[in-house]
Coordinates of C-alpha atoms in Angstrom, one line a residue:
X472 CA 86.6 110.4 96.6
X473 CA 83.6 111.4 98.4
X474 CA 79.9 111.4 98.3
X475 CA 78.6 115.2 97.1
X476 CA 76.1 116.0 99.8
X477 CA 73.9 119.2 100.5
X478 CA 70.1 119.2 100.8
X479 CA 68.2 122.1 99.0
X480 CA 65.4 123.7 100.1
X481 CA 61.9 123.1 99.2
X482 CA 60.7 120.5 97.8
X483 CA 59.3 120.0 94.1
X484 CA 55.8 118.7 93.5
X485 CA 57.1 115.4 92.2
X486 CA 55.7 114.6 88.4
X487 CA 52.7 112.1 88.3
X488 CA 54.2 109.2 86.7
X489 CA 54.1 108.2 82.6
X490 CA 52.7 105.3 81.6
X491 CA 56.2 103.7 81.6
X492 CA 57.1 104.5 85.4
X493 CA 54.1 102.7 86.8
X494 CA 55.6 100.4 89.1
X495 CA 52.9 97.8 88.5
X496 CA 52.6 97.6 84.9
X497 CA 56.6 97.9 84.7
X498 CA 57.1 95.1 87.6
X499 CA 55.0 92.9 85.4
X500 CA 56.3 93.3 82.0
X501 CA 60.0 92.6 84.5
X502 CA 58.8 89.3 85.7
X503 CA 57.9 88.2 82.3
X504 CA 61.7 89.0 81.5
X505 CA 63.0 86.5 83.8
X506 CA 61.1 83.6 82.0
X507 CA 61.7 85.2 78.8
X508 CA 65.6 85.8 79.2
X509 CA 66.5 82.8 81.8
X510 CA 70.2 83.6 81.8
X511 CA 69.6 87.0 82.5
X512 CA 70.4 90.4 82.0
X513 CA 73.7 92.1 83.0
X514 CA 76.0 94.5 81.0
X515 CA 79.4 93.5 79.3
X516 CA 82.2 93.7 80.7
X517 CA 85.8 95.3 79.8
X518 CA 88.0 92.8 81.7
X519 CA 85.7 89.6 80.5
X520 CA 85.4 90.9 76.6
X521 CA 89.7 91.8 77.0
X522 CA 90.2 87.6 78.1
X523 CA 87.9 86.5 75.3
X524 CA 89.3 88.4 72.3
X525 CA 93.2 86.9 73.5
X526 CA 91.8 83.4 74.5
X527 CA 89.2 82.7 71.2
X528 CA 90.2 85.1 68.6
X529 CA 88.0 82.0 66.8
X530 CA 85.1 83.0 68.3
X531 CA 82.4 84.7 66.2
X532 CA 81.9 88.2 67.3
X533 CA 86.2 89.1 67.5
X534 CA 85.9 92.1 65.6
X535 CA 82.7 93.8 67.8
X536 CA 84.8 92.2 70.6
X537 CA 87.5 95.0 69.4
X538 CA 85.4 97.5 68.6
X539 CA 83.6 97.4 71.8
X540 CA 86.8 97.8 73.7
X541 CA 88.7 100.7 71.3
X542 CA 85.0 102.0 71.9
X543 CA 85.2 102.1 75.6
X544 CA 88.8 103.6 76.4
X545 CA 88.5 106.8 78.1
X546 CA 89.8 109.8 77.0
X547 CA 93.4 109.2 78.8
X548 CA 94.0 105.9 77.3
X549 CA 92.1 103.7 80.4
X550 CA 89.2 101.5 80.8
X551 CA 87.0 101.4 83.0
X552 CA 85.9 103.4 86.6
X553 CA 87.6 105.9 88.1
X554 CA 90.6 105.6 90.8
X555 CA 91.9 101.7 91.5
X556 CA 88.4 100.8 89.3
X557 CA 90.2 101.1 86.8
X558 CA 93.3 99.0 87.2
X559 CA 91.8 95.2 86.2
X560 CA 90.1 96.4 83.1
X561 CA 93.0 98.2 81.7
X562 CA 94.9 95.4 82.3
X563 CA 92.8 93.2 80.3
X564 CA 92.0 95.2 77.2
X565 CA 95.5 96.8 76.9
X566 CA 97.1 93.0 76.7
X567 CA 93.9 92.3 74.4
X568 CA 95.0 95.2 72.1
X569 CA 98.5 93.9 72.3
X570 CA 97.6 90.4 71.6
X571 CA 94.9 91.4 68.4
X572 CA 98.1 93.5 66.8
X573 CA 100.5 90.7 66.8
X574 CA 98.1 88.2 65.3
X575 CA 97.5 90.6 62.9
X576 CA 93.9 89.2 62.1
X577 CA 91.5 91.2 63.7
X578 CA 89.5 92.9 61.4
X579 CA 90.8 96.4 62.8
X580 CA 93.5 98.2 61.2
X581 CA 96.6 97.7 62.7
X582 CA 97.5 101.2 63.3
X583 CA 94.3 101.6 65.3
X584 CA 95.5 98.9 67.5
X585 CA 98.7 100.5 67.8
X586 CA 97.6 103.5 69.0
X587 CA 95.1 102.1 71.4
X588 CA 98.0 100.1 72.7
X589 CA 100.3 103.0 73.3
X590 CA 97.6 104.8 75.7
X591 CA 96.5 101.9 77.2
X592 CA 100.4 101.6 78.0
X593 CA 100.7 105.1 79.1
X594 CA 97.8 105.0 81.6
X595 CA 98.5 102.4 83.2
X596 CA 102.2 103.3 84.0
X597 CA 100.2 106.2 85.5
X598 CA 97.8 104.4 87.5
X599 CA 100.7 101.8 88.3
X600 CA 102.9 104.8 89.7
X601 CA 100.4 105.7 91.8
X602 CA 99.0 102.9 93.2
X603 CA 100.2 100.3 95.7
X604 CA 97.4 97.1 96.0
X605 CA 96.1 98.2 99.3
X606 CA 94.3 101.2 97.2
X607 CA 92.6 98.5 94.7
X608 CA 89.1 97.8 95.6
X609 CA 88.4 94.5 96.7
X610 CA 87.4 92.6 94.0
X611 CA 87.5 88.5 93.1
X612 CA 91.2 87.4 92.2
X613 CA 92.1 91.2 91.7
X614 CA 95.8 90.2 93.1
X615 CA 95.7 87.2 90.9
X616 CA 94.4 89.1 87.7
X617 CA 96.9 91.7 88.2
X618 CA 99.8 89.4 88.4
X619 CA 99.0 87.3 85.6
X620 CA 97.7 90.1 83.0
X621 CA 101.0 92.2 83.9
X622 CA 103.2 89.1 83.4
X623 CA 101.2 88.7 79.7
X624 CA 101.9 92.3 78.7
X625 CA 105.6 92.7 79.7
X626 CA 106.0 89.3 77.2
X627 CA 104.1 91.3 74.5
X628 CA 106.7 94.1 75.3
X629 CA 109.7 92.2 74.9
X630 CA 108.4 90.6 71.5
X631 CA 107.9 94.4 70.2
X632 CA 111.6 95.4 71.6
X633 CA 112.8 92.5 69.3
X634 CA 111.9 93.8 66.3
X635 CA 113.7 95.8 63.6
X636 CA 114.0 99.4 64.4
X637 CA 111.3 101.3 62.6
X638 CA 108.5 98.3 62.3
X639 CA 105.1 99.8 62.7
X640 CA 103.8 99.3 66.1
X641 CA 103.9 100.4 69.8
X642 CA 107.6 101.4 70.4
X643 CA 107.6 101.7 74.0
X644 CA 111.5 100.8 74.1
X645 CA 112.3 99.1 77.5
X646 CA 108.8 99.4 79.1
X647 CA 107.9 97.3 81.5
X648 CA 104.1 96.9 83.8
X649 CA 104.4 96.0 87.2
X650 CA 101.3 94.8 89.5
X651 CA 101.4 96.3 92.9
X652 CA 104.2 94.8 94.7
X653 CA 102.0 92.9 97.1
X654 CA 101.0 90.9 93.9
X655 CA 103.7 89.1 93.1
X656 CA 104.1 86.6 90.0
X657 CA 104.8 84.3 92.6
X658 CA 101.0 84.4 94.3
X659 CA 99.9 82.3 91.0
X660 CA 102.5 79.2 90.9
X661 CA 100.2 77.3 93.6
X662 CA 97.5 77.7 92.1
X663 CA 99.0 76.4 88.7
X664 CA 100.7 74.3 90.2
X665 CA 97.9 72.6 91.8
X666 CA 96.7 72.2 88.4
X667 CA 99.2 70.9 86.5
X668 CA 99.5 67.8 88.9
X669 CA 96.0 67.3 89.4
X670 CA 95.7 68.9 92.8
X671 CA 92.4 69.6 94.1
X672 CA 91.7 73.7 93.6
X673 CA 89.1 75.4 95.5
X674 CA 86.0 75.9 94.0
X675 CA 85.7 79.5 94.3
X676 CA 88.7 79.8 91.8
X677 CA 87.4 78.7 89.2
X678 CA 85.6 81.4 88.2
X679 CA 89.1 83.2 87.3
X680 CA 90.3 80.1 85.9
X681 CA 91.7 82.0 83.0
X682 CA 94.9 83.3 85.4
X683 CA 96.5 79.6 85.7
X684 CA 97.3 80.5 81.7
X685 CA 98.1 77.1 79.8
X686 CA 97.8 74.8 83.4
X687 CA 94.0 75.9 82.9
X688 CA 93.8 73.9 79.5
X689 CA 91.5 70.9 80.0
X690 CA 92.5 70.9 83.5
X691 CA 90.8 67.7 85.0
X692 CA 90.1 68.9 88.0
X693 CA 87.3 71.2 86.6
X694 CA 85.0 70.4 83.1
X695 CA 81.8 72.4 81.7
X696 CA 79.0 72.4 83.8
X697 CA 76.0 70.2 82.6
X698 CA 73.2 73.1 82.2
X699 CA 75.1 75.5 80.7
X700 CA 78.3 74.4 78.9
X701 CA 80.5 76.9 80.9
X702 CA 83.3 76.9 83.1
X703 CA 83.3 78.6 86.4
X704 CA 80.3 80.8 85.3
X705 CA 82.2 82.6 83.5
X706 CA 83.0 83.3 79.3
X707 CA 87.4 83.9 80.5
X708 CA 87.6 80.6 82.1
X709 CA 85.6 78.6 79.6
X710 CA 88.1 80.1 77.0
X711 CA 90.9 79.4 79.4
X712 CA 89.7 75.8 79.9
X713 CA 89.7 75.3 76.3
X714 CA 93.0 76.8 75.4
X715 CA 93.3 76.4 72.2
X716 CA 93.8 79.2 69.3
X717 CA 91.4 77.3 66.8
X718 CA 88.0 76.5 67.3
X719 CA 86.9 73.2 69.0
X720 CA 84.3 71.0 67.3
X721 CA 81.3 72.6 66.8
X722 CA 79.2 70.3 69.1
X723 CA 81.7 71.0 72.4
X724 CA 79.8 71.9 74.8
X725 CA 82.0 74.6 76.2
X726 CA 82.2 76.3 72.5
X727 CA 78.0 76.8 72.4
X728 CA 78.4 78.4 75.8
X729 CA 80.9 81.1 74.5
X730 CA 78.7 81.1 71.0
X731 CA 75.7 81.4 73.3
X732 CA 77.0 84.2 75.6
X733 CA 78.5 86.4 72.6
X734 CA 75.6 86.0 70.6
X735 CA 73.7 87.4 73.9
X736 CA 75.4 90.4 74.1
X737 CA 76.4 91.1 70.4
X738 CA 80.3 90.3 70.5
X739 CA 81.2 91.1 74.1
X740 CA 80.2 88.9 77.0
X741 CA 80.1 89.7 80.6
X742 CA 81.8 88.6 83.6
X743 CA 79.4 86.1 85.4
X744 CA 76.6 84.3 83.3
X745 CA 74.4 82.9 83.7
X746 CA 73.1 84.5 87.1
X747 CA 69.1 83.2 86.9
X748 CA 69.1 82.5 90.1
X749 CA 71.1 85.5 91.6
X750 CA 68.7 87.4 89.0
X751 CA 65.4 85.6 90.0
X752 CA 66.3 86.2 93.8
X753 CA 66.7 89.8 94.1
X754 CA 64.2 90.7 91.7
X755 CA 61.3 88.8 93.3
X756 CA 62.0 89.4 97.2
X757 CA 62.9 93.2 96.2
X758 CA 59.0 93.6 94.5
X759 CA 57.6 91.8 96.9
X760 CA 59.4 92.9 100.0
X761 CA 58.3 97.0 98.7
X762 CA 54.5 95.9 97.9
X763 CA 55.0 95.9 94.6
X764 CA 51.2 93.9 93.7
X765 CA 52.5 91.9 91.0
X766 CA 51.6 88.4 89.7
X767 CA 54.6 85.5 89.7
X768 CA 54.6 82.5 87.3
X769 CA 54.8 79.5 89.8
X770 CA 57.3 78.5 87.6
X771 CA 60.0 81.2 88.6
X772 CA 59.3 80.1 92.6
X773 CA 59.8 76.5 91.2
X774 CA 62.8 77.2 89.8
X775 CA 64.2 79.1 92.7
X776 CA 63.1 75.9 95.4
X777 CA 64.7 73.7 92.7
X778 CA 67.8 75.6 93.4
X779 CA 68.2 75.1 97.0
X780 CA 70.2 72.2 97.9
X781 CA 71.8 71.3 101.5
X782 CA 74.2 74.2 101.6
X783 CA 71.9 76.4 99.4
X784 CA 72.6 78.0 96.6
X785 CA 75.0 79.4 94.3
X786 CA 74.9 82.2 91.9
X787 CA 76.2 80.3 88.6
X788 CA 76.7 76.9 87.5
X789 CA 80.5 76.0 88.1
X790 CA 80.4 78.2 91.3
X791 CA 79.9 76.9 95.2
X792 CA 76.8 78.1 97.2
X793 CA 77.0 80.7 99.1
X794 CA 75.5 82.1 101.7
X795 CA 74.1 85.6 100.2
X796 CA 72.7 83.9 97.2
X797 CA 71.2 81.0 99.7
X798 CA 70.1 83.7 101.8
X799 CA 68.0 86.1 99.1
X800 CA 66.5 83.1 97.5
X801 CA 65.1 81.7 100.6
X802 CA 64.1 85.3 101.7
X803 CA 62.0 85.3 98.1
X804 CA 60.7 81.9 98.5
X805 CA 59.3 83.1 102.2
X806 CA 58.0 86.4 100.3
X807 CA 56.1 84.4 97.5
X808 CA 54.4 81.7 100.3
X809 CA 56.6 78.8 99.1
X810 CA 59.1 79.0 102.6
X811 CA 61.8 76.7 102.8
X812 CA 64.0 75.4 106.2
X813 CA 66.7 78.2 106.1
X814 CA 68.7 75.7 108.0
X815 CA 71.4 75.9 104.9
X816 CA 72.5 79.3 106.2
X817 CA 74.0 77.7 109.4
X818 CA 76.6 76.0 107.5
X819 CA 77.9 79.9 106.8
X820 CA 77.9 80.9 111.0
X821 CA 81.3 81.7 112.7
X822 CA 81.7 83.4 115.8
X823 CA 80.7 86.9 115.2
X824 CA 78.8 86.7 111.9
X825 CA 77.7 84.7 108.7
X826 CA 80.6 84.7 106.2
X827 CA 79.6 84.8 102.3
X828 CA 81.7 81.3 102.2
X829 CA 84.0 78.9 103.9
X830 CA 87.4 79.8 104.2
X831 CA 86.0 83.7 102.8
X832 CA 88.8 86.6 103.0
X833 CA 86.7 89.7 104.7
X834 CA 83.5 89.8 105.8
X835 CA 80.5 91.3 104.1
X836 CA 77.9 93.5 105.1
X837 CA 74.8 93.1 102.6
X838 CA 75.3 89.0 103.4
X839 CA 74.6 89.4 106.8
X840 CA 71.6 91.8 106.0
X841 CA 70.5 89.3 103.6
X842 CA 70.7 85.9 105.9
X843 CA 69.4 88.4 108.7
X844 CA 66.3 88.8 105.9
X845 CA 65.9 85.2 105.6
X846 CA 66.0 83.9 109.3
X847 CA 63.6 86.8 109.7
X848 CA 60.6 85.9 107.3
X849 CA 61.4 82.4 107.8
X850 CA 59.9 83.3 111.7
X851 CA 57.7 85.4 110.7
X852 CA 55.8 82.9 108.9
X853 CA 56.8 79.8 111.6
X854 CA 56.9 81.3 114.9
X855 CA 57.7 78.1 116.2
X856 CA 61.2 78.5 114.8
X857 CA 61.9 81.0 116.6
X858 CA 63.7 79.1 119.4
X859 CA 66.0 77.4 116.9
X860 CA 67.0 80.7 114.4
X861 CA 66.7 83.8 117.3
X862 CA 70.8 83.2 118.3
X863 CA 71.4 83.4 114.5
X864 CA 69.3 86.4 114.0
X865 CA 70.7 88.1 116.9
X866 CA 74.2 87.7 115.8
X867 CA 73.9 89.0 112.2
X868 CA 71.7 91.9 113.3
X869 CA 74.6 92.3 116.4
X870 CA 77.3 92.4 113.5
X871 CA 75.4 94.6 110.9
X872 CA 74.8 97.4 114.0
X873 CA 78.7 96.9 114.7
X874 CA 80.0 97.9 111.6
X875 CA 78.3 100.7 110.6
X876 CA 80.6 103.8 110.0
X877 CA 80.4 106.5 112.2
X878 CA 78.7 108.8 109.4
X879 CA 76.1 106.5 109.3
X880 CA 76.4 104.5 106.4
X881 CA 77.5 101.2 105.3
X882 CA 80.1 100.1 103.1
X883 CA 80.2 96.3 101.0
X884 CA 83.0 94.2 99.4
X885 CA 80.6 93.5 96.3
X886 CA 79.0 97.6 95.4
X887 CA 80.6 100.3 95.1
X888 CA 77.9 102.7 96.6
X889 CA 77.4 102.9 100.4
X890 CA 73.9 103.4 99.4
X891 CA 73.2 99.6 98.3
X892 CA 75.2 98.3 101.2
X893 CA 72.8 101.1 103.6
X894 CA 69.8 100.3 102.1
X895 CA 70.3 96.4 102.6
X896 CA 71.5 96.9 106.3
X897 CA 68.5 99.4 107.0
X898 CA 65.9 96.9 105.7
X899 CA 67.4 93.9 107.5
X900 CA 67.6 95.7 110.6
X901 CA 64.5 97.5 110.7
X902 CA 62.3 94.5 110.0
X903 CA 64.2 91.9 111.8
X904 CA 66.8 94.0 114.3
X905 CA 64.6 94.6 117.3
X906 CA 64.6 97.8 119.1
X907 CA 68.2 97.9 119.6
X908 CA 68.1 98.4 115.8
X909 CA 66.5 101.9 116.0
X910 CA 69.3 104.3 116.8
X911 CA 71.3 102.3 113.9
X912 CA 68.5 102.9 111.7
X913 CA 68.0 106.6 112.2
X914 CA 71.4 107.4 111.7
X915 CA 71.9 106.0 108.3
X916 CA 68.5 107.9 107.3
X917 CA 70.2 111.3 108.8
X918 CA 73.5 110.3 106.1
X919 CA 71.1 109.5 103.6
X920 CA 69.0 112.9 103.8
X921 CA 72.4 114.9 104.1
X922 CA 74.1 113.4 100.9
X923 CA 71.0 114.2 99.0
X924 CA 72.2 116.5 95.8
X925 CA 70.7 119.7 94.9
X926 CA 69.2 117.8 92.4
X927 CA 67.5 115.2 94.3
X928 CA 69.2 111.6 93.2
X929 CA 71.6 110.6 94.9
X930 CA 74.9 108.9 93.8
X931 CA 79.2 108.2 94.9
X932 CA 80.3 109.3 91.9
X933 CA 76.9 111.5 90.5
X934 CA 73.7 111.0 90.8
X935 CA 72.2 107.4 89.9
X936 CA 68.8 105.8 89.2
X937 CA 70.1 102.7 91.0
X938 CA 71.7 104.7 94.3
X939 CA 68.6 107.2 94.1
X940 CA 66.4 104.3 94.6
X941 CA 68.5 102.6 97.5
X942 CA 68.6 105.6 99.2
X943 CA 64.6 106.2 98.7
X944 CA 64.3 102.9 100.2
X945 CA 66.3 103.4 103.5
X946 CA 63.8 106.8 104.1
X947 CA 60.5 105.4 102.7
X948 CA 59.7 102.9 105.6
X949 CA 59.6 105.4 108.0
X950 CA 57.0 107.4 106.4
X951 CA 54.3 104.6 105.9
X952 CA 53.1 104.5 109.9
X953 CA 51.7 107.3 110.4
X954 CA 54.0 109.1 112.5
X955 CA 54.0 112.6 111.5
X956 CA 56.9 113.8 113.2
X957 CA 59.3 116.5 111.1
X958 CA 62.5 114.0 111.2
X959 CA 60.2 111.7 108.8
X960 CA 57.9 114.0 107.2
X961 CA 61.7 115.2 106.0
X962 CA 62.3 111.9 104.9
X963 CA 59.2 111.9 103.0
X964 CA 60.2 115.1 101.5
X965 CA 63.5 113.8 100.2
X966 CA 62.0 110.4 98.6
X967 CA 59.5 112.9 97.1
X968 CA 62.6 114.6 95.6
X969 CA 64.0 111.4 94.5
X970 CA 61.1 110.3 93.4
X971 CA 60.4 113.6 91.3
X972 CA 64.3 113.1 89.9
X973 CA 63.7 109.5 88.8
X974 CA 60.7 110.3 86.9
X975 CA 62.7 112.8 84.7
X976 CA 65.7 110.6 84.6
X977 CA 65.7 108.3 81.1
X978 CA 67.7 105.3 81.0
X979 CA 67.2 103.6 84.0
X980 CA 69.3 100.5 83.4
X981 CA 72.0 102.1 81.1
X982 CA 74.4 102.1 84.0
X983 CA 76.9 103.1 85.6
X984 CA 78.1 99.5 86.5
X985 CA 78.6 99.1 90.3
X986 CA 78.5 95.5 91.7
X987 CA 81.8 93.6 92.3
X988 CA 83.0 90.7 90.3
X989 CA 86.2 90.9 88.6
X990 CA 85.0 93.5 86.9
X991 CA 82.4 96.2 87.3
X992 CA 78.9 95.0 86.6
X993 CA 75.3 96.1 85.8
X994 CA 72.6 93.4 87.0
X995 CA 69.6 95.7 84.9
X996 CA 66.7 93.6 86.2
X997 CA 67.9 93.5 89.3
X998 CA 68.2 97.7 89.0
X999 CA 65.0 97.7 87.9
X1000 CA 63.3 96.2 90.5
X1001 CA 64.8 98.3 93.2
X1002 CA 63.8 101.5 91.2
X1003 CA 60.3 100.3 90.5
X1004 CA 60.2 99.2 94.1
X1005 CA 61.4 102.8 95.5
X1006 CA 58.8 104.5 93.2
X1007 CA 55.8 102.1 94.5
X1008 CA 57.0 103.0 98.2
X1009 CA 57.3 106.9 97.1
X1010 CA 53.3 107.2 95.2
X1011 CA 51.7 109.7 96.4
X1012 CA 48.7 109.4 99.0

């Protein structure tokens, strides 16, 4: 898997923008959004819809649940995105298939389950033969997922060996799934364990609550959160929590969260929601931070300083605060003239860099951009905590220029492109690196101009409006100072290309899904604002 590179020559005259494209009458109608949808907007997921249909087959919406997944299997019998991408969300709606043909009340016709079933089966002893768990992309729980959804299929495949010969049905005769052997059935007694006598589970789990199977029932150690209803911030472990194959009263809290969320999205529901701050956050400092002269309710900067609390911030109700959510909020607050004390943030500092949160397995890049981003305006606008935040800075900006790879990009634990996790790093380090920043920086703009397609976007797997406008967004600073030199007036010439592609590119939010959570995801707004942003940095003169 690589990125497609190769610059063409010439450069088109990019198309003046329609009335839809401009960046300031589209940033404003997107701020509007965020007041008008508070819990945001972020695309369905496979895995999420797969947990839902076998945990509240009650729930309203069961049927479009099925459709939506029978709907999304790919033509060789998976979900989801190519390569290891794959492996969670066939998982999940294979075993939802599965569980929707024994109950035999779905609303779908049984023999349409069955053959869903049967492909779903077959790719994933494909993928499963293939694979070992050091080629599956780092994703939340993905070991625990794994473990859990194989050891739910293998029991549906022992209860269709046990039937009479000839009953209608998958007839996969001895098949057996196995996770990758790394992921042992074993890695989830502790944690249900834990739950079962009370124990005291870490936080962070809770948003895959759903893999402690019945031990997540009513589990006292978690219950819905206050605001929303949900558990964990997400639809699975709210169903999971309230374990139960008929519907709770209709005043349970956790019940109008999962009405709430199905009824958002029409049946299927997504992985984390709601994310109003996460979705606030990025879309305010990513207008601001590009220029982007648009007017902000004081109500959204309200609502973001109302979020902060002594270690910050975190992305959902039912999740802990972390330190990339903490960090992008308090970077928009500094942005919008509302700064707040980053002093949050230090809670997250170990020896070498800022980890996402405690006890955090890997390290991410776009964090450390992003609390590099909030030290940095934070100083900008208080020079007189300089003295207190400069180590901090200097550490994260020390990190980011360390683990750039030697082609000049970056990679990150939660995208899928190298050109989000590039375009984070390069912001970071250009405002707030110093000039030890400036050889890091040019490099990832010589990657970014040489993996430009003929066709001008850019993209991992083809050409994206999301990736085109990241990469736009590493090149465009360097243009905007009036240095003519050819190395930028090439850069220009490639954002000019983007730009030009964007323009005659429809459907700017429609996907594909490439931020980590237990399943691929599509933040739109979030999209939106970086595209928007990349187009107001590309106008022409």
């Amino acid at each position: 898997m690589s990125v497609q590179c190769g610059e063409a020559e010439g450069v088109p005259d990019p198309a003046e923008p329609a009335p839809a494209a401009d960046p300031v009458a589209g940033a404003g109608e997107l701020v509007r959004g965020l007041l008008a949808d508070p819990w945001g907007q972020v695309s369905p997921s496979i895995y999420e819809t797969g947990r839902v249909v076998t945990l509240a087959p009650w729930l309203t919406g069961h049927t479009e649940r099925l459709e939506f997944l029978l709907a999304s299997q790919r033509a060789d019998g998976g979900w989801g995105a190519p390569g290891g991408y794959s492996l969670v969300p066939t998982l999940s709606a294979t075993e939802a298939v599965l569980s929707a043909f024994r109950r035999d009340g779905s609303g779908i016709a049984r023999d349409v389950l069955a053959k869903a079933a049967d492909r779903g089966l077959q790719a994933l002893t494909a993928l499963l033969d293939d694979t070992s768990g050091d080629a599956i992309p780092d994703m939340p729980a993905v070991e625990l997922i794994s473990a859990h959804l194989a050891q739910l299929i293998n029991d549906h495949l022992e209860w269709l060996d046990a039937r009479p010969p000839g009953a209608a049905g998958p007839r996969p005769a001895g098949l057996r799934v196995r996770a990758p052997e790394s992921w042992a059935d074993e890695a989830l007694v502790p944690l249900r364990e834990l739950l079962s006598t009370g124990g005291r589970v870490p936080e962070k789990l809770f948003h895959a609550l759903e893999v402690a199977g019945p031990a997540a029932r009513r589990t006292g150690s978690t219950r819905p959160g206050p605001a929303t209803g949900g558990v964990g911030a997400s639809p699975a472990a709210t169903a999971a929590w309230l374990g139960q194959d008929k519907p709770p009263p209709p005043g349970d809290p956790a019940r109008r969260f999962l009405e709430t969320v199905a009824a958002h999205h029409g049946g299927p529901v997504p992985c984390g929601y709601p994310i109003t701050v996460f979705e606030r956050a990025w879309v305010l400092s990513g207008l601001r931070r590009a220029g982007v002269p648009v007017s902000v309710p004081d109500e959204l900067t309200a609502s973001l300083d109302a979020a902060v609390g002594p270690l910050g911030t975190p992305a959902g109700e039912g999740l802990p605060a972390d330190a990339d959510t903490t960090s992008v909020t308090l970077h928009a607050l500094a942005l919008l003239g509302a700064p707040r004390e980053p002093d949050s943030l230090l809670a997250y500092e170990l020896d070498d860099r800022f980890c996402t949160w405690q006890g955090e397995q890997g390290a991410s890049v776009t964090t450390n951009a992003h609390v590099l981003d909030a030290f940095g305006e934070f100083v900008r606008l208080r020079p007189d905590a300089r003295a207190r935040y400069a180590p901090a800075m200097a550490k994260a900006a020390s990190w980011l220029r360390a683990r750039q790879e030697p082609d000049g990009s970056w990679t990150d634990r939660w995208h899928v492109s190298p050109y989000y996790a590039t375009a984070c790093a390069v912001q970071a380090l250009q405002a707030f690196g110093g000039a030890e920043a400036a050889a890091s920086v040019e490099r990832a703009r010589r990657w970014v101009t040489g993996t430009q397609r003929p066709d001008g976007s850019w993209g991992w797997w083809e050409g994206t409006a999301e990736e085109t406008a990241e990469a736009m967004l590493v090149l465009l600073p360097s243009g905007r100072d009036g240095n003519g030199t050819a190395r930028r007036l090439a850069h220009l010439r490639a954002a000019a290309r983007g730009r030009a592609w964007l323009l005659r590119s429809p459907g700017w939010t429609d996907g594909p899904a490439l931020w980590h959570d237990k399943d691929l995801y599509l933040p739109k707004a979030i999209v939106h604002a970086t595209i928007l942003s990349a187009l107001h940095l590309a106008r022409p003169e």
